[in-house]
C-alpha cells in the first residue's frame, strides 16, 4: 500500500497531526511525518515533495496555521493528491488558515477539510488509497458501520438522559 505523508508547518501543529496519525495507524496505513514550513524551510518542503511519488507516497496531508501556504506550496510541486488541514491559531480562530488553504487558484487543487480536521483528513486519505485497495475499503466500511452503531446507541438512551 502507498504511504501517507504528514507535513506540518510547525511542531505547534502536532495536536492536530496526532488526530490524523491515530486514524492512519488504526487502518494499518504507513505514514511519515515531517516539519517543513512553506515560509521557514521552503527548499526542504519542495525537495521532499518532488521525491514523494518515487518514495512510495500516495497522498500528502499538509497541516498549517496562520497564513497557511503549506498545502498550496506542496500541491504546486506534485500531482499526488494533497489534503490541506487549516490549523487554529489565536488571532483569527483558524479563519486565516482556512481561507489560505481552501482558496487555491485554478489548476492546483488542495482538498481542504475543516479547521483542525485531522481525523477527516486521514479518513479522506484512506478513501483515496482504498480506490485501488479492496481490503482497505472494507476496513473503512466497517469503521463507518461502527460509528453509525455508536450513534444508534446514543439515540436509544437519549430520552433517559433528559430526565
Ligand atoms: C504556521 O504558523 C504553522 O503551521 C503554525 O500553525 C503557525 C505558528 O507556528 P509557530 O510559530 O508555532 O512555529 O506556519
CSV table of N, CA and C and ligand atoms in Angstrom, one decimal:
chain,number,residue,atom,x,y,z
A,1,UNK,N,0.8,-1.2,0.0
A,1,UNK,CA,0.0,0.0,0.0
A,1,UNK,C,0.9,1.3,0.0
A,2,UNK,N,0.4,2.3,-0.7
A,2,UNK,CA,1.2,3.5,-0.7
A,2,UNK,C,1.2,4.2,0.7
A,3,UNK,N,2.1,5.0,1.0
A,3,UNK,CA,2.3,5.7,2.3
A,3,UNK,C,1.6,7.1,2.2
A,4,UNK,N,1.3,7.6,3.4
A,4,UNK,CA,0.7,8.9,3.5
A,4,UNK,C,1.8,9.8,4.1
A,5,UNK,N,2.0,11.0,3.6
A,5,UNK,CA,2.9,12.0,4.1
A,5,UNK,C,2.2,13.0,5.0
A,6,UNK,N,2.6,13.2,6.2
A,6,UNK,CA,2.0,14.1,7.1
A,6,UNK,C,3.0,15.3,7.3
A,7,UNK,N,2.8,16.4,6.7
A,7,UNK,CA,3.7,17.5,6.7
A,7,UNK,C,3.1,18.7,7.5
A,8,UNK,N,3.8,19.1,8.5
A,8,UNK,CA,3.2,20.2,9.3
A,8,UNK,C,4.1,21.4,9.3
A,9,UNK,N,3.5,22.6,9.3
A,9,UNK,CA,4.3,23.8,9.2
A,9,UNK,C,5.1,24.1,10.4
A,10,UNK,N,4.7,23.5,11.6
A,10,UNK,CA,5.4,23.8,12.8
A,10,UNK,C,5.1,22.6,13.8
A,11,UNK,N,5.9,22.4,14.7
A,11,UNK,CA,5.6,21.3,15.7
A,11,UNK,C,4.4,21.8,16.6
A,12,UNK,N,4.1,23.1,16.6
A,12,UNK,CA,2.9,23.5,17.3
A,12,UNK,C,1.6,23.0,16.7
A,13,UNK,N,1.7,22.4,15.5
A,13,UNK,CA,0.5,21.8,14.8
A,13,UNK,C,0.3,20.4,15.3
A,14,UNK,N,1.2,19.9,16.1
A,14,UNK,CA,1.2,18.4,16.4
A,14,UNK,C,-0.1,17.9,17.0
A,15,UNK,N,-0.8,18.6,17.8
A,15,UNK,CA,-2.1,18.0,18.4
A,15,UNK,C,-3.0,17.7,17.2
A,16,UNK,N,-3.1,18.5,16.2
A,16,UNK,CA,-4.0,18.2,15.1
A,16,UNK,C,-3.4,17.0,14.2
A,17,UNK,N,-2.1,17.0,14.1
A,17,UNK,CA,-1.5,15.9,13.3
A,17,UNK,C,-1.7,14.6,14.0
A,18,UNK,N,-1.7,14.6,15.3
A,18,UNK,CA,-1.9,13.3,16.1
A,18,UNK,C,-3.2,12.7,15.8
A,19,UNK,N,-4.2,13.6,15.6
A,19,UNK,CA,-5.6,13.1,15.3
A,19,UNK,C,-5.6,12.2,14.0
A,20,UNK,N,-4.8,12.7,13.0
A,20,UNK,CA,-4.7,12.0,11.7
A,20,UNK,C,-3.9,10.8,11.9
A,21,UNK,N,-2.8,10.9,12.6
A,21,UNK,CA,-1.9,9.7,12.7
A,21,UNK,C,-2.6,8.5,13.4
A,22,UNK,N,-3.5,8.9,14.4
A,22,UNK,CA,-4.2,7.8,15.1
A,22,UNK,C,-5.1,7.0,14.2
A,23,UNK,N,-5.8,7.7,13.3
A,23,UNK,CA,-6.7,7.1,12.3
A,23,UNK,C,-5.9,6.2,11.3
A,24,UNK,N,-4.8,6.8,10.8
A,24,UNK,CA,-4.0,6.0,9.9
A,24,UNK,C,-3.5,4.8,10.5
A,25,UNK,N,-3.0,4.9,11.8
A,25,UNK,CA,-2.5,3.7,12.5
A,25,UNK,C,-3.6,2.6,12.6
A,26,UNK,N,-4.8,3.1,13.0
A,26,UNK,CA,-5.9,2.2,13.2
A,26,UNK,C,-6.2,1.4,11.9
A,27,UNK,N,-6.0,2.1,10.8
A,27,UNK,CA,-6.3,1.4,9.5
A,27,UNK,C,-5.1,0.7,8.9
A,28,UNK,N,-4.0,0.7,9.6
A,28,UNK,CA,-2.8,0.0,9.1
A,28,UNK,C,-2.1,0.7,8.0
A,29,UNK,N,-2.3,2.0,7.9
A,29,UNK,CA,-1.6,2.8,6.8
A,29,UNK,C,-0.3,3.4,7.3
A,30,UNK,N,0.7,3.1,6.6
A,30,UNK,CA,2.0,3.6,7.0
A,30,UNK,C,2.1,5.1,6.6
A,31,UNK,N,2.7,5.9,7.6
A,31,UNK,CA,2.8,7.3,7.3
A,31,UNK,C,4.2,7.8,7.7
A,32,UNK,N,4.6,8.9,7.2
A,32,UNK,CA,5.9,9.5,7.6
A,32,UNK,C,5.6,11.0,7.9
A,33,UNK,N,6.1,11.5,9.0
A,33,UNK,CA,5.8,12.9,9.4
A,33,UNK,C,7.0,13.8,9.3
A,34,UNK,N,6.8,15.0,8.9
A,34,UNK,CA,7.9,16.0,8.8
A,34,UNK,C,7.4,17.4,9.2
A,35,UNK,N,8.3,18.2,9.8
A,35,UNK,CA,8.1,19.6,10.0
A,35,UNK,C,8.8,20.3,8.8
A,36,UNK,N,8.0,20.8,7.9
A,36,UNK,CA,8.5,21.6,6.7
A,36,UNK,C,7.6,22.8,6.6
A,37,UNK,N,8.2,24.0,6.6
A,37,UNK,CA,7.4,25.2,6.5
A,37,UNK,C,7.5,25.8,5.1
A,38,UNK,N,6.4,26.3,4.6
A,38,UNK,CA,6.4,26.9,3.3
A,38,UNK,C,7.2,28.2,3.4
A,39,UNK,N,7.3,28.8,4.6
A,39,UNK,CA,8.0,30.1,4.7
A,39,UNK,C,9.4,29.9,5.3
A,40,UNK,N,9.5,29.1,6.3
A,40,UNK,CA,10.8,29.0,7.0
A,40,UNK,C,11.8,28.0,6.4
A,41,UNK,N,11.2,26.9,5.8
A,41,UNK,CA,12.1,25.9,5.1
A,41,UNK,C,11.5,25.5,3.8
A,42,UNK,N,11.3,26.5,2.9
A,42,UNK,CA,10.7,26.2,1.6
A,42,UNK,C,11.5,25.2,0.7
A,43,UNK,N,12.8,25.2,0.8
A,43,UNK,CA,13.6,24.3,0.0
A,43,UNK,C,13.4,22.9,0.4
A,44,UNK,N,13.4,22.6,1.7
A,44,UNK,CA,13.2,21.3,2.2
A,44,UNK,C,11.8,20.8,1.9
A,45,UNK,N,10.8,21.6,2.0
A,45,UNK,CA,9.4,21.2,1.6
A,45,UNK,C,9.3,20.9,0.2
A,46,UNK,N,9.9,21.6,-0.7
A,46,UNK,CA,9.9,21.4,-2.1
A,46,UNK,C,10.7,20.1,-2.4
A,47,UNK,N,11.8,19.9,-1.9
A,47,UNK,CA,12.6,18.7,-2.2
A,47,UNK,C,11.9,17.4,-1.8
A,48,UNK,N,11.3,17.5,-0.6
A,48,UNK,CA,10.6,16.3,-0.1
A,48,UNK,C,9.4,16.0,-1.1
A,49,UNK,N,8.7,17.0,-1.4
A,49,UNK,CA,7.5,16.8,-2.2
A,49,UNK,C,7.9,16.3,-3.6
A,50,UNK,N,8.9,16.8,-4.2
A,50,UNK,CA,9.3,16.4,-5.6
A,50,UNK,C,9.7,14.9,-5.6
A,51,UNK,N,10.2,14.4,-4.5
A,51,UNK,CA,10.6,13.0,-4.4
A,51,UNK,C,9.5,12.1,-3.9
A,52,UNK,N,8.4,12.6,-3.5
A,52,UNK,CA,7.4,11.9,-2.7
A,52,UNK,C,6.8,10.7,-3.5
A,53,UNK,N,6.4,10.9,-4.8
A,53,UNK,CA,5.9,9.8,-5.6
A,53,UNK,C,6.9,8.7,-5.7
A,54,UNK,N,8.1,9.0,-6.1
A,54,UNK,CA,9.1,8.0,-6.2
A,54,UNK,C,9.4,7.3,-4.9
A,55,UNK,N,9.2,8.0,-3.8
A,55,UNK,CA,9.4,7.4,-2.5
A,55,UNK,C,8.2,6.6,-1.9
A,56,UNK,N,7.2,6.4,-2.7
A,56,UNK,CA,6.1,5.5,-2.3
A,56,UNK,C,4.9,6.1,-1.7
A,57,UNK,N,4.8,7.4,-1.8
A,57,UNK,CA,3.7,8.1,-1.2
A,57,UNK,C,2.5,8.2,-2.1
A,58,UNK,N,1.3,8.1,-1.6
A,58,UNK,CA,0.1,8.1,-2.5
A,58,UNK,C,-0.7,9.4,-2.2
A,59,UNK,N,-0.6,9.9,-1.0
A,59,UNK,CA,-1.4,11.1,-0.6
A,59,UNK,C,-0.5,11.9,0.4
A,60,UNK,N,-0.7,13.2,0.3
A,60,UNK,CA,0.0,14.1,1.3
A,60,UNK,C,-1.0,14.9,2.0
A,61,UNK,N,-0.9,14.9,3.3
A,61,UNK,CA,-1.7,15.8,4.2
A,61,UNK,C,-0.8,16.9,4.7
A,62,UNK,N,-1.2,18.1,4.5
A,62,UNK,CA,-0.4,19.3,4.9
A,62,UNK,C,-1.2,20.0,6.0
A,63,UNK,N,-0.5,20.3,7.1
A,63,UNK,CA,-1.2,20.9,8.3
A,63,UNK,C,-0.5,22.3,8.5
A,64,UNK,N,-1.2,23.4,8.5
A,64,UNK,CA,-0.6,24.7,8.8
A,64,UNK,C,-1.6,25.7,9.3
A,65,UNK,N,-1.1,26.6,10.1
A,65,UNK,CA,-2.0,27.7,10.6
A,65,UNK,C,-1.5,29.0,10.1
A,66,UNK,N,-2.2,30.0,10.5
A,66,UNK,CA,-2.0,31.4,10.2
A,66,UNK,C,-2.0,31.6,8.6
A,67,UNK,N,-1.0,32.3,8.0
A,67,UNK,CA,-1.0,32.4,6.6
A,67,UNK,C,-0.6,31.1,6.0
A,68,UNK,N,-1.5,30.2,5.9
A,68,UNK,CA,-1.2,28.7,5.7
A,68,UNK,C,-1.0,28.4,4.2
A,69,UNK,N,0.3,28.6,3.8
A,69,UNK,CA,0.6,28.4,2.4
A,69,UNK,C,1.1,27.0,2.1
A,70,UNK,N,1.3,26.2,3.2
A,70,UNK,CA,2.0,24.9,3.0
A,70,UNK,C,1.3,23.9,2.1
A,71,UNK,N,0.0,23.7,2.2
A,71,UNK,CA,-0.7,22.8,1.4
A,71,UNK,C,-0.6,23.2,-0.1
A,72,UNK,N,-0.8,24.5,-0.3
A,72,UNK,CA,-0.7,25.0,-1.7
A,72,UNK,C,0.7,24.9,-2.3
A,73,UNK,N,1.7,25.2,-1.4
A,73,UNK,CA,3.1,25.1,-1.9
A,73,UNK,C,3.5,23.7,-2.2
A,74,UNK,N,3.0,22.7,-1.4
A,74,UNK,CA,3.2,21.3,-1.7
A,74,UNK,C,2.5,20.9,-3.0
A,75,UNK,N,1.2,21.3,-3.1
A,75,UNK,CA,0.5,21.0,-4.3
A,75,UNK,C,1.1,21.5,-5.6
A,76,UNK,N,1.8,22.6,-5.5
A,76,UNK,CA,2.4,23.2,-6.6
A,76,UNK,C,3.6,22.3,-7.2
A,77,UNK,N,4.1,21.4,-6.4
A,77,UNK,CA,5.2,20.6,-6.8
A,77,UNK,C,4.9,19.1,-6.9
A,78,UNK,N,3.6,18.8,-7.0
A,78,UNK,CA,3.3,17.4,-7.2
A,78,UNK,C,1.9,17.2,-7.7
A,79,UNK,N,1.6,16.1,-8.4
A,79,UNK,CA,0.3,15.8,-8.8
A,79,UNK,C,-0.3,14.7,-8.0
A,80,UNK,N,0.4,14.3,-6.9
A,80,UNK,CA,-0.2,13.5,-5.9
A,80,UNK,C,-1.4,14.3,-5.2
A,81,UNK,N,-2.4,13.6,-4.8
A,81,UNK,CA,-3.5,14.3,-4.1
A,81,UNK,C,-3.0,14.9,-2.8
A,82,UNK,N,-3.3,16.2,-2.6
A,82,UNK,CA,-2.9,16.9,-1.4
A,82,UNK,C,-4.1,17.4,-0.6
A,83,UNK,N,-4.2,17.0,0.7
A,83,UNK,CA,-5.2,17.4,1.6
A,83,UNK,C,-4.7,18.4,2.5
A,84,UNK,N,-5.4,19.5,2.6
A,84,UNK,CA,-5.0,20.6,3.5
A,84,UNK,C,-5.8,20.7,4.8
A,85,UNK,N,-5.1,20.8,5.9
A,85,UNK,CA,-5.8,20.9,7.2
A,85,UNK,C,-5.4,22.3,7.8
A,86,UNK,N,-6.4,23.2,7.8
A,86,UNK,CA,-6.1,24.5,8.4
A,86,UNK,C,-6.1,24.4,9.9
A,87,UNK,N,-5.1,24.9,10.5
A,87,UNK,CA,-4.9,24.8,12.0
A,87,UNK,C,-5.3,26.1,12.7
A,88,UNK,N,-6.0,25.9,13.8
A,88,UNK,CA,-6.5,27.1,14.5
A,88,UNK,C,-5.3,27.8,15.2
A,89,UNK,N,-5.3,29.1,15.1
A,89,UNK,CA,-4.4,29.9,15.9
A,89,UNK,C,-5.1,31.0,16.7
A,90,UNK,N,-4.5,31.7,17.5
A,90,UNK,CA,-5.2,32.6,18.5
A,90,UNK,C,-5.9,33.8,17.8
A,91,UNK,N,-5.2,34.4,16.9
A,91,UNK,CA,-5.7,35.7,16.4
A,91,UNK,C,-7.0,35.7,15.7
A,92,UNK,N,-7.2,34.7,14.8
A,92,UNK,CA,-8.4,34.7,13.9
A,92,UNK,C,-9.1,33.4,14.0
A,93,UNK,N,-8.8,32.6,15.0
A,93,UNK,CA,-9.5,31.4,15.2
A,93,UNK,C,-9.5,30.4,14.1
A,94,UNK,N,-8.5,30.4,13.2
A,94,UNK,CA,-8.4,29.4,12.2
A,94,UNK,C,-9.0,29.9,10.8
A,95,UNK,N,-9.7,31.0,10.9
A,95,UNK,CA,-10.3,31.5,9.6
A,95,UNK,C,-9.2,31.9,8.6
A,96,UNK,N,-8.1,32.5,9.2
A,96,UNK,CA,-6.9,32.8,8.3
A,96,UNK,C,-6.4,31.6,7.6
A,97,UNK,N,-6.2,30.5,8.3
A,97,UNK,CA,-5.6,29.3,7.7
A,97,UNK,C,-6.7,28.6,6.8
A,98,UNK,N,-7.9,28.7,7.2
A,98,UNK,CA,-9.0,28.1,6.3
A,98,UNK,C,-9.0,28.7,4.9
A,99,UNK,N,-9.0,30.0,4.9
A,99,UNK,CA,-9.1,30.7,3.6
A,99,UNK,C,-7.8,30.6,2.8
A,100,UNK,N,-6.7,30.6,3.5
A,100,UNK,CA,-5.4,30.5,2.8
A,100,UNK,C,-5.3,29.1,2.2
A,101,UNK,N,-5.9,28.1,2.8
A,101,UNK,CA,-5.7,26.7,2.4
A,101,UNK,C,-6.7,26.4,1.3
A,102,UNK,N,-8.0,26.9,1.5
A,102,UNK,CA,-9.0,26.5,0.6
A,102,UNK,C,-9.1,27.2,-0.8
A,103,UNK,N,-8.6,28.5,-0.7
A,103,UNK,CA,-8.8,29.4,-1.9
A,103,UNK,C,-7.7,29.2,-2.9
A,104,UNK,N,-7.5,28.0,-3.4
A,104,UNK,CA,-6.4,27.8,-4.3
A,104,UNK,C,-6.7,28.3,-5.7
A,105,UNK,N,-5.7,28.8,-6.5
A,105,UNK,CA,-6.0,29.2,-7.9
A,105,UNK,C,-6.3,28.0,-8.7
A,106,UNK,N,-7.0,28.2,-9.8
A,106,UNK,CA,-7.4,27.1,-10.7
A,106,UNK,C,-6.2,26.4,-11.2
A,107,UNK,N,-6.3,25.1,-11.2
A,107,UNK,CA,-5.2,24.2,-11.8
A,107,UNK,C,-4.4,23.6,-10.7
A,108,UNK,N,-4.4,24.1,-9.5
A,108,UNK,CA,-3.6,23.5,-8.4
A,108,UNK,C,-4.5,23.2,-7.2
A,109,UNK,N,-5.1,22.0,-7.2
A,109,UNK,CA,-6.1,21.7,-6.2
A,109,UNK,C,-5.5,21.3,-4.9
A,110,UNK,N,-6.2,21.7,-3.8
A,110,UNK,CA,-6.0,21.2,-2.4
A,110,UNK,C,-7.4,20.8,-1.9
A,111,UNK,N,-7.5,19.6,-1.4
A,111,UNK,CA,-8.8,19.2,-0.8
A,111,UNK,C,-8.7,19.6,0.6
A,112,UNK,N,-9.5,20.7,0.9
A,112,UNK,CA,-9.4,21.3,2.3
A,112,UNK,C,-10.5,20.7,3.2
A,113,UNK,N,-10.1,20.3,4.4
A,113,UNK,CA,-11.0,19.8,5.4
A,113,UNK,C,-11.2,20.9,6.4
A,114,UNK,N,-12.0,20.6,7.4
A,114,UNK,CA,-12.4,21.6,8.4
A,114,UNK,C,-11.2,22.1,9.2
A,115,UNK,N,-11.3,23.2,9.9
A,115,UNK,CA,-10.3,23.7,10.8
A,115,UNK,C,-10.0,22.7,11.8
A,116,UNK,N,-8.8,22.3,12.0
A,116,UNK,CA,-8.3,21.3,12.9
A,116,UNK,C,-8.9,19.9,12.6
A,117,UNK,N,-9.3,19.7,11.3
A,117,UNK,CA,-9.9,18.4,10.9
A,117,UNK,C,-8.9,17.3,10.6
A,118,UNK,N,-8.1,17.0,11.5
A,118,UNK,CA,-7.1,15.9,11.3
A,118,UNK,C,-7.7,14.6,11.1
A,119,UNK,N,-8.8,14.3,11.8
A,119,UNK,CA,-9.4,13.0,11.6
A,119,UNK,C,-10.0,12.8,10.2
A,120,UNK,N,-10.8,13.8,9.8
A,120,UNK,CA,-11.3,13.6,8.4
A,120,UNK,C,-10.3,13.6,7.3
A,121,UNK,N,-9.2,14.4,7.6
A,121,UNK,CA,-8.1,14.4,6.6
A,121,UNK,C,-7.6,12.9,6.4
A,122,UNK,N,-7.4,12.3,7.5
A,122,UNK,CA,-6.8,10.9,7.5
A,122,UNK,C,-7.9,10.0,6.8
A,123,UNK,N,-9.1,10.1,7.1
A,123,UNK,CA,-10.2,9.3,6.5
A,123,UNK,C,-10.2,9.5,5.0
A,124,UNK,N,-10.1,10.8,4.6
A,124,UNK,CA,-10.1,11.1,3.2
A,124,UNK,C,-8.9,10.5,2.5
A,125,UNK,N,-7.8,10.6,3.1
A,125,UNK,CA,-6.6,10.0,2.5
A,125,UNK,C,-6.8,8.4,2.4
A,126,UNK,N,-7.4,7.8,3.4
A,126,UNK,CA,-7.6,6.4,3.3
A,126,UNK,C,-8.6,6.1,2.2
A,127,UNK,N,-9.6,6.9,2.0
A,127,UNK,CA,-10.6,6.6,1.0
A,127,UNK,C,-9.9,6.8,-0.4
A,128,UNK,N,-9.0,7.7,-0.5
A,128,UNK,CA,-8.2,7.8,-1.8
A,128,UNK,C,-7.4,6.5,-2.1
A,129,UNK,N,-6.7,6.1,-1.1
A,129,UNK,CA,-5.9,4.8,-1.2
A,129,UNK,C,-6.8,3.6,-1.4
A,130,UNK,N,-8.0,3.6,-0.9
A,130,UNK,CA,-8.9,2.5,-1.0
A,130,UNK,C,-9.5,2.3,-2.4
A,131,UNK,N,-9.4,3.3,-3.2
A,131,UNK,CA,-9.9,3.2,-4.6
A,131,UNK,C,-9.2,2.0,-5.3
A,132,UNK,N,-8.0,1.7,-4.9
A,132,UNK,CA,-7.3,0.6,-5.5
A,132,UNK,C,-6.9,-0.5,-4.5
A,133,UNK,N,-7.6,-0.5,-3.4
A,133,UNK,CA,-7.3,-1.5,-2.3
A,133,UNK,C,-8.6,-1.9,-1.6
A,134,UNK,N,-9.1,-3.1,-2.0
A,134,UNK,CA,-10.4,-3.6,-1.5
A,134,UNK,C,-10.3,-3.9,0.0
A,135,UNK,N,-9.2,-4.3,0.5
A,135,UNK,CA,-9.1,-4.6,1.9
A,135,UNK,C,-9.3,-3.4,2.8
A,136,UNK,N,-8.6,-2.3,2.3
A,136,UNK,CA,-8.7,-1.0,3.0
A,136,UNK,C,-10.2,-0.5,2.9
A,137,UNK,N,-10.8,-0.7,1.7
A,137,UNK,CA,-12.2,-0.2,1.5
A,137,UNK,C,-13.1,-0.9,2.5
A,138,UNK,N,-12.9,-2.2,2.7
A,138,UNK,CA,-13.7,-3.0,3.7
A,138,UNK,C,-13.5,-2.5,5.1
A,139,UNK,N,-12.2,-2.1,5.4
A,139,UNK,CA,-11.9,-1.6,6.8
A,139,UNK,C,-12.6,-0.3,7.0
A,140,UNK,N,-12.7,0.5,5.9
A,140,UNK,CA,-13.4,1.8,6.0
A,140,UNK,C,-14.9,1.6,6.2
A,141,UNK,N,-15.4,0.6,5.4
A,141,UNK,CA,-16.9,0.3,5.6
A,141,UNK,C,-17.2,-0.1,7.0
A,142,UNK,N,-16.3,-1.0,7.6
A,142,UNK,CA,-16.6,-1.5,8.9
A,142,UNK,C,-16.5,-0.3,9.9
A,143,UNK,N,-15.5,0.6,9.7
A,143,UNK,CA,-15.4,1.7,10.6
A,143,UNK,C,-16.6,2.6,10.6
A,144,UNK,N,-17.1,2.8,9.4
A,144,UNK,CA,-18.3,3.7,9.2
A,144,UNK,C,-19.5,3.0,9.9
A,145,UNK,N,-19.7,1.7,9.8
A,145,UNK,CA,-20.8,1.0,10.4
A,145,UNK,C,-20.7,1.1,11.9
A,146,UNK,N,-19.4,1.0,12.5
A,146,UNK,CA,-19.2,1.0,13.9
A,146,UNK,C,-19.6,2.4,14.4
A,147,UNK,N,-19.3,3.5,13.6
A,147,UNK,CA,-19.6,4.8,14.1
A,147,UNK,C,-21.1,5.0,14.0
A,148,UNK,N,-21.8,4.5,13.0
A,148,UNK,CA,-23.3,4.6,13.0
A,148,UNK,C,-23.9,3.8,14.2
A,149,UNK,N,-23.3,2.7,14.5
A,149,UNK,CA,-23.9,1.9,15.6
A,149,UNK,C,-23.8,2.7,16.9
A,150,UNK,N,-22.6,3.4,17.1
A,150,UNK,CA,-22.4,4.3,18.3
A,150,UNK,C,-23.5,5.4,18.4
A,151,UNK,N,-23.9,5.9,17.2
A,151,UNK,CA,-24.9,6.9,17.2
A,151,UNK,C,-26.3,6.3,17.6
A,152,UNK,N,-26.5,5.1,17.1
A,152,UNK,CA,-27.8,4.5,17.4
A,152,UNK,C,-27.9,4.1,18.9
A,153,UNK,N,-26.8,3.8,19.5
A,153,UNK,CA,-26.8,3.5,20.9
A,153,UNK,C,-27.1,4.8,21.7
A,154,UNK,N,-26.6,5.9,21.2
A,154,UNK,CA,-26.9,7.2,21.9
A,154,UNK,C,-28.4,7.6,21.7
A,155,UNK,N,-28.9,7.3,20.5
A,155,UNK,CA,-30.3,7.5,20.2
A,155,UNK,C,-31.2,6.8,21.2
A,156,UNK,N,-30.8,5.5,21.4
A,156,UNK,CA,-31.7,4.7,22.3
A,156,UNK,C,-31.7,5.2,23.7
A,157,UNK,N,-30.6,5.9,24.1
A,157,UNK,CA,-30.5,6.3,25.5
A,157,UNK,C,-30.8,7.8,25.7
A,158,UNK,N,-31.2,8.5,24.7
A,158,UNK,CA,-31.2,10.0,24.8
A,158,UNK,C,-32.4,10.4,25.7
A,159,UNK,N,-33.5,9.7,25.6
A,159,UNK,CA,-34.7,10.1,26.5
A,159,UNK,C,-34.4,10.1,27.9
A,160,UNK,N,-33.7,9.0,28.4
A,160,UNK,CA,-33.3,8.9,29.8
A,160,UNK,C,-32.4,10.0,30.2
A,161,UNK,N,-31.5,10.4,29.3
A,161,UNK,CA,-30.6,11.5,29.7
A,161,UNK,C,-31.2,12.8,29.8
A,162,UNK,N,-32.5,13.0,29.4
A,162,UNK,CA,-33.2,14.2,29.5
A,162,UNK,C,-33.8,14.3,30.9
A,163,UNK,N,-33.9,13.2,31.6
A,163,UNK,CA,-34.6,13.2,33.0
A,163,UNK,C,-33.7,13.8,34.0
B,1,LIG,C1,2.4,28.1,10.7
B,1,LIG,O1,2.4,29.0,11.7
B,1,LIG,C2,2.4,26.8,11.4
B,1,LIG,O2,1.8,25.8,10.6
B,1,LIG,C3,1.7,27.0,12.7
B,1,LIG,O3,0.4,26.6,12.7
B,1,LIG,C4,1.8,28.5,12.8
B,1,LIG,C5,2.6,29.0,14.0
B,1,LIG,O4,3.9,28.4,14.0
B,1,LIG,P1,4.8,28.5,15.3
B,1,LIG,O5,5.1,30.0,15.5
B,1,LIG,O6,4.1,28.0,16.5
B,1,LIG,O7,6.0,27.7,15.0
B,1,LIG,O8,3.4,28.2,9.8
